Amino acid sequence: VSRARKPLRVLLCALSPDAAYGGRLPLGYLKAFAEHSLGAAALRVDIVEKVLGRWAVEDFAAELLARRPDLIGFSCYFWNAGVIGKLAAELKRRRPRLRVVLGGPEVSADPKQWLRRIPADSVVYGEGEATFAELLGREIRKEPCGGVAGLAWRDKDNILLNPPRPPIEELGDIPSPYLRDDIRFEDTAFDGGVIETTRGCPFDCAFCAWLGGRGRVRYFPEDRVRREIRRLADQKPGLKLFVADADLFMKRSRAKRVLASFREEDPGETLQYHFETNFSFMDRELAELSQREGFLFRGALETTTPAAMEAANRRFSLDSFKRGVGLLKRHAPSATVGIELMLGMPGDTLKGFRRSLDWALDLRADEFYIYQLAILPGTAYFRDSKRLGLDWDPAPPHWVRSTKTFSAADLLSARKTLHRVAFLFNIWPVRAALESAVAPGTGGLVAACESLGAAVERSAGFSFRERFPGWDAPRKEGVFIPSGDWMEDEPPARERRRVLAGAERWTLKRLAGAGKKAHAARFFRAARERCGFRDVLDEPEVRAFLQQDGGEPLPKGGTLLIAWAKDWERHVALAEFDSLIALSEDKQDAGPVADSAPLKNALEVGCRPRTRLRPERWGKGYSRVLLSNTASYLPPQSETAWLRELRRRCPKGARLLLLDHMLGSFPLDIPDRGRPASVRTRLKRLSAELEAAGWKLRAAPRVFLEKDGARWWLLEARAR
Ligand code: B12
Ligand SMILES: C[S@@+](CC[C@H](N)C(=O)[O-])C[C@H]1O[C@@H](n2cnc3c(N)ncnc32)[C@H](O)[C@@H]1O
Ligand code: SF4
C-alpha cells in the first residue's frame, strides 16, 4: 500500500462540563460531513469524549497520542478552552508534527488571538462542517490552507485569517451523525447529548453567543429530526436530550409540530427533553402539548430590572412570562419548569438582583438556575465592555468581576444570599416550609431564606461559612436550585437534623392555626427521622431478609427495592438487588437514578406532586421485595393499586418486607390538613390494604427498632 493511500487519522475530542449532556454532536457532524464529501476511505475519524475533572493533562495527552492520530480537533467552549490550551501545548511538545485544529464558539470570535495564545495549527471559526472538510482535503493532498474560507491558520511564523464562510443554506445537507450511527449512546457514560432542530436566533441578546448568526434561523428538516429521535429512543432509556433550538415557542405552529413529533417518535416516553425558552410566548394550547413527563422547560428570565433588560437588548413583558409559567404549571403538571437568572448584568444592582430572585422564586417553579454572567467573546457585552464599565476575567470562563452598578462587594453579597437560598431550597422539607410560610405573590422568599438561615445559624450551631468555604471565591459558576447537593454531598445526619430542627422552630413561629402547626411539626419530625434511616438499614433483620429466608423456602425470582430516589444508593451498598423503583419527592431526583443505578431495571416514579405507576415497566418475577420507608408516603389514591400491581408481579410465596416510620404523608408539602390519623390507625389501614391486594401478613406490625425517639415499624407478608 502506498503512503498516499493511507487514510488520514483524525481524532476529534469533546470535553464536557459534566456527564449530563455529552458534547459529541458537533464532532459527529464534522465526521459525517467530511466523510460524505471526501469519501470515507480517505479518512479515519474517531471521536473521544471526556468530562472535565481533576485528571492530569499529561496523562490525557498520552492517551490521545496512543491512538496515533495525524490530526486532533478540539471543540472549544468557555468551560474547556483553558484546559485545551494546555493540552495543545503538551501534544505539540511531545509530537511537533501532529496537527492541532480548534473550533467552537469560544475560539470563533477572535481566532487569530487563539493562535497567538495556543500552539495549534489552525482555528475553524463559525460553522465548522464545510470548512473542516475542506481543511482535511488540503491535509490529505498536503496543500497549504490559503483560501479555505472560515479558517485562521499558521503559515510558518505568520498567522493568517481567511475570509468568513457563508452558512450552509440547507441544514439537511449535513448528514446526520445519529442516523449514520456515528454517535450512539449505549456505550457512553454520559446521561445524554444534544439534538439540534435549528441554527441561528432572530434576537440579539447582548450576553449570548448562540451558534448560527443573528436575525436568521435555519431549520433542520422536521422529518429528519423525527427519525433521529426514533433512533435515539431505542438506544438508552432515560436518555436526556438538550434541544438546541434558540426558542421553540417563538413560532407556535412549528412548536406544535415539534412537540408532537417528540411525543410520537418516543411513544414509550423514555427520552427526556431539555428546552431553553422564553415563557412569554406560551399559550394554553402549547402548554397542553407540553404535558409530558420528561419535558424540562427552562425559561430565560435573566433579570427583572428594566435597565438591565434594556442593556441586554431583551424586550418582553414580565406579566406574559409569569402567565406562561402559570399556564405550564396548570396544563403541563408533569413537565418540569425551571427559571434562569443571571448575576452581574450591566444595568443591574444588588437590590435589582434580589428583587429579580424574589420575583422568580415567587413563581414557585420547580427549579431555578442562577449563573454568574460570563462576558463571552463575540457578544455585544464583550465588544462594549469599556463603555459598560465591565471588569471581567479575560481568561475563560470570563466571569464578570464588577460593573458600573454592581460592585465586587455587591456581587459577593449577592452570592452569599444565593448560597443561603440554594442551600435551604435544596433541602426539600425546608423548601416546603418556606413556601408555606410565605404567601405567594408577596415576594418575601429571599428575606425569608435569610431569616431562616440566620435562625438556623443561631439556634442550630450551623455555619454557612464553614459549609461553603468557597462561596466568596471570585470565580464560581452557576448556583442551582435545587441542585440535588443535599444528598450528594452527604452532610452528616447530625447536621441535617440540626438544620431541620432550626427550620421547624422558624416555621412553627410563622404558621397560624393549630392544625397547620401540628401538621408542620409532624412533617418535620418525619423529615428528621429519615436522616436516621441509614442505621435502620444496618439492622440484622434487614440483612437477614436480603441474604436468606429464615429457613423457609422461597420461589425463584429476583429482588426488588422500592425506595426514595435519594436513598437508593444506601440500599444497593447494603446488598444486591436486581431491580429498583425509585420514588422522587423532587423532580430533580428523577434524572440520575434510572441511568446510574447498577440494576437491570431501574424505574423512576414521581411522587410529588403526582404519581405515575407505569407498571408495564416494573419487571416481574420477584421473590423478595423491600418497601423501604416509602409505604407511608404512597398517595392514598394509588396505594391499593400499587400493592396489587406489586402482587401481580411476584410469584406465590414471594416475601414482602415493609420498613417504615409511619410518619410520612401525602402530599408531602405542609398544607393545613387537620389532625392526622394516629400511627395505629395508619398501620391498620395499611395492613388491610395489603390483605386486599393479595398479600398475607405473617404477623401483626411490630416495632423492630427504636432510635432517638423514632419508632421503626416492620410489616412482613407473603404473596398468597
Ligand atoms: C448543549 C449546550 C450546553 C450543554 C453542554 C453540552 C456539551 N457537553 O457540549 C450544557 C447544558 C451542559 C450547557 C451548559 C452551559 N452553556 Co451551553 N450550550 C449548549 C448549546 C445550546 C448547544 C451546543 C451544541 O451542541 N450546538 C450544536 C453544535 C453543532 O454547534 P457548535 O457547538 O457551535 O459547533 C459548531 C461550530 O462551533 C464548530 N465546532 C465546534 N467544535 C468544533 C471542533 C472542531 C475541531 C472544529 C473544526 C469545529 C468545531 O463546528 C460545529 C458545527 O458547525 C449552545 C448554543 C448553540 N446553539 O450552539 C450553548 C452554548 C455552547 N452554551 C453556552 C453557555 C453560556 C452555557 C451556560 C453558562 C449556560 C446555559 N444555560 O447554557 C452553561 C455553562 C456550563 C458550565 N458548567 O460551564 C454558550 C457558550 C459560549 C462559549 N463561548 O463557550 C453557548 C454558545 C450559548 C450561549 N448562550 O451563548 N450548554
Ligand atoms: C442561551 S440562553 C437561551 C434562552 C432562550 N433562547 C431565551 O432567550 O429565552 C440560555 C441561558 O444560558 C445562560 N447564559 C447565556 N449566556 C450567558 C452568559 N454570557 N453568562 C452566563 N450565563 C449565560 C442564561 O442563564 C440563559 O438563560
Ligand atoms: S438568549 Fe436566547 S433569544 Fe437571546 S440571542 Fe441568545 S438564543 Fe437568542
PDB file of C-alpha atoms and ligand atoms in Angstrom, residues 201 203-205 207-208 210 214 246 314, ligand 3:
ATOM      1  CA  CYS A 201     -31.704  33.131  16.500  1.00  0.00           C
ATOM      2  CA  PHE A 203     -32.900  38.008  18.635  1.00  0.00           C
ATOM      3  CA  ASP A 204     -29.704  39.680  19.573  1.00  0.00           C
ATOM      4  CA  CYS A 205     -29.242  39.466  23.321  1.00  0.00           C
ATOM      5  CA  PHE A 207     -24.724  38.334  26.509  1.00  0.00           C
ATOM      6  CA  CYS A 208     -25.358  35.466  24.138  1.00  0.00           C
ATOM      7  CA  TRP A 210     -25.691  31.333  20.172  1.00  0.00           C
ATOM      8  CA  ARG A 214     -28.352  36.724  14.330  1.00  0.00           C
ATOM      9  CA  ALA A 246     -32.999  29.146  20.228  1.00  0.00           C
ATOM     10  CA  ARG A 314     -34.211  41.851  25.772  1.00  0.00           C
TER      11      ARG A 314
HETATM   12  S1  SF4 B   3     -30.514  34.493  24.695  1.00  0.00           S
HETATM   13 FE1  SF4 B   3     -31.940  33.295  23.531  1.00  0.00          FE
HETATM   14  S2  SF4 B   3     -33.134  34.798  22.414  1.00  0.00           S
HETATM   15 FE2  SF4 B   3     -31.339  35.840  23.107  1.00  0.00          FE
HETATM   16  S3  SF4 B   3     -29.898  35.693  21.388  1.00  0.00           S
HETATM   17 FE3  SF4 B   3     -29.482  34.000  22.790  1.00  0.00          FE
HETATM   18  S4  SF4 B   3     -30.646  32.331  21.990  1.00  0.00           S
HETATM   19 FE4  SF4 B   3     -31.473  34.189  21.070  1.00  0.00          FE
END
